[in-house]
Short mmCIF file of C-alpha atoms and ligand atoms in Angstrom, two decimals:
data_model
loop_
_atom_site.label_atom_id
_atom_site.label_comp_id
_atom_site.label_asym_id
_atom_site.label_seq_id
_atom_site.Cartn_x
_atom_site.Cartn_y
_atom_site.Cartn_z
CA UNK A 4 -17.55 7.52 10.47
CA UNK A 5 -19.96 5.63 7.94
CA UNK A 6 -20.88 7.62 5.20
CA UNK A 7 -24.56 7.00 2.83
CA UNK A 8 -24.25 5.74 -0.40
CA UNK A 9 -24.66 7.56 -3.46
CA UNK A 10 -27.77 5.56 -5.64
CA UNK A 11 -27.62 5.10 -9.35
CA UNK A 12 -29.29 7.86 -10.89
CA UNK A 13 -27.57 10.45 -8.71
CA UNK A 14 -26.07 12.75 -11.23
CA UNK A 15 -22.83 12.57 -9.00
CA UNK A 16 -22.21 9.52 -10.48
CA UNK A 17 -22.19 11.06 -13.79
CA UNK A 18 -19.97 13.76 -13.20
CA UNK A 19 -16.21 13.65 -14.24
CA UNK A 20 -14.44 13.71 -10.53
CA UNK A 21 -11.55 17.05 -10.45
CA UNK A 22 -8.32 16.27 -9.64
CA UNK A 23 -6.98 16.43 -5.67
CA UNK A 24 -4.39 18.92 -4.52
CA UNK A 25 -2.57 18.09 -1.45
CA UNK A 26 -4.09 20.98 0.97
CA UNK A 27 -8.06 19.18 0.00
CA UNK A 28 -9.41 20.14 3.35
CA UNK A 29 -10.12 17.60 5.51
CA UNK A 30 -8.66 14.49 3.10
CA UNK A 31 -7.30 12.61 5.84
CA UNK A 32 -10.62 12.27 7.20
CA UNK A 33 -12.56 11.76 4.26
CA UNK A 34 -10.11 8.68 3.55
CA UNK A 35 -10.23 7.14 7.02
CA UNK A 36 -14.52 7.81 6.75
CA UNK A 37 -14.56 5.81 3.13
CA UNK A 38 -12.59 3.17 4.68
CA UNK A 39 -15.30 3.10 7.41
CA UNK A 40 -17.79 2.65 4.84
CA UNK A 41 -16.30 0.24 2.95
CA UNK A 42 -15.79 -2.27 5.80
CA UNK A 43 -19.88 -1.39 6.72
CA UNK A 44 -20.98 -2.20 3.08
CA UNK A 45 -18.26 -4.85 2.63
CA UNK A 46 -17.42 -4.22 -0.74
CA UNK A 47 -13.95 -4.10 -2.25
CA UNK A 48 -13.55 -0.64 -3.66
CA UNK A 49 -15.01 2.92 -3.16
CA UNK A 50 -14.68 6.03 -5.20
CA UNK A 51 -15.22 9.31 -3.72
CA UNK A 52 -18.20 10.48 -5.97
CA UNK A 53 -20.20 7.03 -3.84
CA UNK A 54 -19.71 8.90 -0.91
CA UNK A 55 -20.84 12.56 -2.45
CA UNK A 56 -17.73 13.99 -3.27
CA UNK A 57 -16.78 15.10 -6.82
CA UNK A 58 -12.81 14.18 -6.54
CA UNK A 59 -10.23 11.84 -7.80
CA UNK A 60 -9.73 9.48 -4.97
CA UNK A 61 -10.22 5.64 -4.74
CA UNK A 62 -9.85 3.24 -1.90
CA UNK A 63 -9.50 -0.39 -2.65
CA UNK A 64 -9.28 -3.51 -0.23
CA UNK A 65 -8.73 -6.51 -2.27
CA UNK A 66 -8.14 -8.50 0.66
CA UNK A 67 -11.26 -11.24 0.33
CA UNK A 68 -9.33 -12.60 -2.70
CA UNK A 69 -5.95 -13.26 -0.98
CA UNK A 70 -6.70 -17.27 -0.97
CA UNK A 71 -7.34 -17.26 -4.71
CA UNK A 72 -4.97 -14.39 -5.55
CA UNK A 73 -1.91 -13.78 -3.09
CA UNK A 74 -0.84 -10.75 -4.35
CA UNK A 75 -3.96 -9.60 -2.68
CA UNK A 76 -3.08 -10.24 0.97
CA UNK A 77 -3.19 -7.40 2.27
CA UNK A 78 -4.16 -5.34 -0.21
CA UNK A 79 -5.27 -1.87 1.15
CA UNK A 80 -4.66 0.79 -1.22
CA UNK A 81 -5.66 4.38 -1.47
CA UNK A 82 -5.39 6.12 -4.56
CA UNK A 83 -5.33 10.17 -5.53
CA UNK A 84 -5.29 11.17 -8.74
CA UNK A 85 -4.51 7.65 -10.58
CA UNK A 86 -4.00 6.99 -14.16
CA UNK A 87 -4.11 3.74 -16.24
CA UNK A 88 -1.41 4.46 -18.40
CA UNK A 89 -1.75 1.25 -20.48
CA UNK A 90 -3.18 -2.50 -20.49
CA UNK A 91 0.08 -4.31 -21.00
CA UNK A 92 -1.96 -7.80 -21.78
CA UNK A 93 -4.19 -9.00 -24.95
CA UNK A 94 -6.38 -10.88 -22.18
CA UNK A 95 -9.64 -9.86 -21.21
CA UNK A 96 -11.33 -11.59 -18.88
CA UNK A 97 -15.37 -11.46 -17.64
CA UNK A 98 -15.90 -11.40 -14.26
CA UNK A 99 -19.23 -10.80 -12.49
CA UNK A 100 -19.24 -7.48 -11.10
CA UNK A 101 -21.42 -5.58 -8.52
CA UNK A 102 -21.19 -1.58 -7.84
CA UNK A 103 -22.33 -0.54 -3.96
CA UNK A 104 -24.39 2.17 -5.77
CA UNK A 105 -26.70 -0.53 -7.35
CA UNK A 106 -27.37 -2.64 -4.72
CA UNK A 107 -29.44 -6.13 -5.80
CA UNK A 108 -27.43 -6.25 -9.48
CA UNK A 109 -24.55 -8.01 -10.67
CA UNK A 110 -23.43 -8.75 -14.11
CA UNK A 111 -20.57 -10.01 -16.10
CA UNK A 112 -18.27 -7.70 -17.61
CA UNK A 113 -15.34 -8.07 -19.85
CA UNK A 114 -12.53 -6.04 -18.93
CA UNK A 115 -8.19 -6.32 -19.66
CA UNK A 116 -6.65 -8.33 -17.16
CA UNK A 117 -3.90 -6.34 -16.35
CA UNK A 118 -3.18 -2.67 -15.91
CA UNK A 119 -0.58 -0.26 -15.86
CA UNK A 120 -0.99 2.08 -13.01
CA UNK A 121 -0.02 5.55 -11.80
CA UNK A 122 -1.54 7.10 -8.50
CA UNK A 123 -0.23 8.90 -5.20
CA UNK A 124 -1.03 7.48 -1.68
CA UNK A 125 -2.20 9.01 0.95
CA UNK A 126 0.79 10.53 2.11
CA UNK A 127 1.24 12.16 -1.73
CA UNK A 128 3.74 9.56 -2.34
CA UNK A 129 4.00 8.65 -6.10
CA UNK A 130 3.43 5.33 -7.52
CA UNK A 131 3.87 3.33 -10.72
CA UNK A 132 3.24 0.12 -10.63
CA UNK A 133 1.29 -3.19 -12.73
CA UNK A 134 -1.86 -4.91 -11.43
CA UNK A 135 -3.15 -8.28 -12.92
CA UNK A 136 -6.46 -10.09 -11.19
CA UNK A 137 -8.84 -8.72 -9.13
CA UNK A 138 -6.10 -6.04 -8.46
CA UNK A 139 -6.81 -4.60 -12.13
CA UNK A 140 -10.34 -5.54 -12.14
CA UNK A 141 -11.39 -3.28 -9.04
CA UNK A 142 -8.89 -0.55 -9.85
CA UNK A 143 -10.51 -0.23 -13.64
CA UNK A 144 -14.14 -0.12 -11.74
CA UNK A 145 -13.44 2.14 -9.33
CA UNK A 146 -11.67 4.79 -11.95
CA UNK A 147 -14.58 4.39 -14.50
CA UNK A 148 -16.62 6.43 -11.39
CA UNK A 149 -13.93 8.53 -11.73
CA UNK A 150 -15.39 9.69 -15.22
CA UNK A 151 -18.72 9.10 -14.76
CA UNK A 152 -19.14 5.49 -15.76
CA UNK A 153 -20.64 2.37 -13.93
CA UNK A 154 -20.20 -0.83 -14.58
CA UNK A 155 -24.30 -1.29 -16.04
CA UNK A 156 -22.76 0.89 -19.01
CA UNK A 157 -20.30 -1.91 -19.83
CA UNK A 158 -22.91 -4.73 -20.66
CA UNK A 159 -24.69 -5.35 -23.80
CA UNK A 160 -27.71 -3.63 -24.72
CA UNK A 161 -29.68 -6.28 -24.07
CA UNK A 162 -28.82 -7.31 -20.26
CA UNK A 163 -29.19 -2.95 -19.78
CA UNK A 164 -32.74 -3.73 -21.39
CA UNK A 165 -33.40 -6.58 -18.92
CA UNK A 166 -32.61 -4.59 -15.93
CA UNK A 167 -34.41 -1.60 -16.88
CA UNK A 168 -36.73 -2.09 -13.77
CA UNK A 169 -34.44 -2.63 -11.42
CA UNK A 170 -32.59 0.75 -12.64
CA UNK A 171 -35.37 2.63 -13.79
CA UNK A 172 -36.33 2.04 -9.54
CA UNK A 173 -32.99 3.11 -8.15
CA UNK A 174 -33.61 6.47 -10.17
CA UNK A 175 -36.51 6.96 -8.60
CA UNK A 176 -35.47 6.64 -4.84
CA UNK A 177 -36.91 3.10 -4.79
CA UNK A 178 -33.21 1.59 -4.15
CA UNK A 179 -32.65 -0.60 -1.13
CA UNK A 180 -29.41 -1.63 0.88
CA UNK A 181 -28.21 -3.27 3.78
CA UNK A 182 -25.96 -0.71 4.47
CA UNK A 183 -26.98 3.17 4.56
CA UNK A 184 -27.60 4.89 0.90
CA UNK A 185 -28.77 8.12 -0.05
CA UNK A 186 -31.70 7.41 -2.31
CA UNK A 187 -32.41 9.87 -5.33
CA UNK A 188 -35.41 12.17 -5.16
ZN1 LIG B 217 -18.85 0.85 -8.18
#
């Protein structure tokens, strides 16, 4: 099932997400629903606060970049309860990002080109394991909504200044998608 969109401005977004235990009713579904609405939107990651629920769950399908980046071929990963437990890399890299809950913006942000990640899948099995590329560039967005962050609050001053319309708008339920949102009151 396709689920709406959580808008910019909805203080969901803002919220730090609680941890998930395994007996979350109805988790199973909620995954296989985000996965729906992922493929709708066709983005590349989802956090669980996008689709109205305060919790610490990710999905992530990096598979559009599996001609530039192999390691993503296939790429479909669910994540409960992950960690970065370190940037093992002096490299950051810009890359021009958009968020499904700011639909019509995109800018560049800087972020470390590797990560060091811990998570459980959707069967509660544990993993620890490094992602470079897009692999560590959607994984770091998706766990900033995690704790309340979006990607606008990662450029300079100055670009945040220049978009003021465009987000002062989505705040006040004037956001439009091609796939279904929940605009704010
Ligand atoms: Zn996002």
């Amino acid at each position: 099932m396709i689920l709406p969109i959580t808008v910019y401005g909805n203080p969901i977004l803002r919220k730090k997400a609680q941890p998930v235990s395994k007996d979350f009713a109805g988790l199973k579904e909620l995954i296989a629903n985000m996965y729906d609405t992922l493929a709708a939107a066709e983005g590349v990651g989802l956090a669980a606060p996008q689709v109205g629920q305060s919790i610490r769950l990710v999905i992530i399908d990096a598979t559009p970049f599996a001609e530039e980046e192999p390691e993503c071929k296939d790429f479909k990963r669910t994540l409960i309860n992950p960690e970065i437990l370190s940037y093992p890399t002096e490299n950051e890299v810009k890359f021009n990002e958009g968020c499904l809950s700011l639909p019509g913006i995109s800018e560049d942000v800087w972020r470390p080109d590797k990560v060091e990640i811990h998570y459980f899948d959707e069967n509660f099995v544990e993993h620890h394991e490094v992602w470079d590329g897009m692999r560590a560039r959607i994984s770091q967005h998706e766990l900033d909504h995690l704790d309340g962050k979006v990607f606008v609050d990662r450029i300079s001053p100055i670009r945040r200044r220049l978009l003021g319309g465009k987000l002062s708008a989505m705040m006040k339920g004037k956001a439009s998608a091609r796939y279904k949102i929940i605009n704010n009151k």
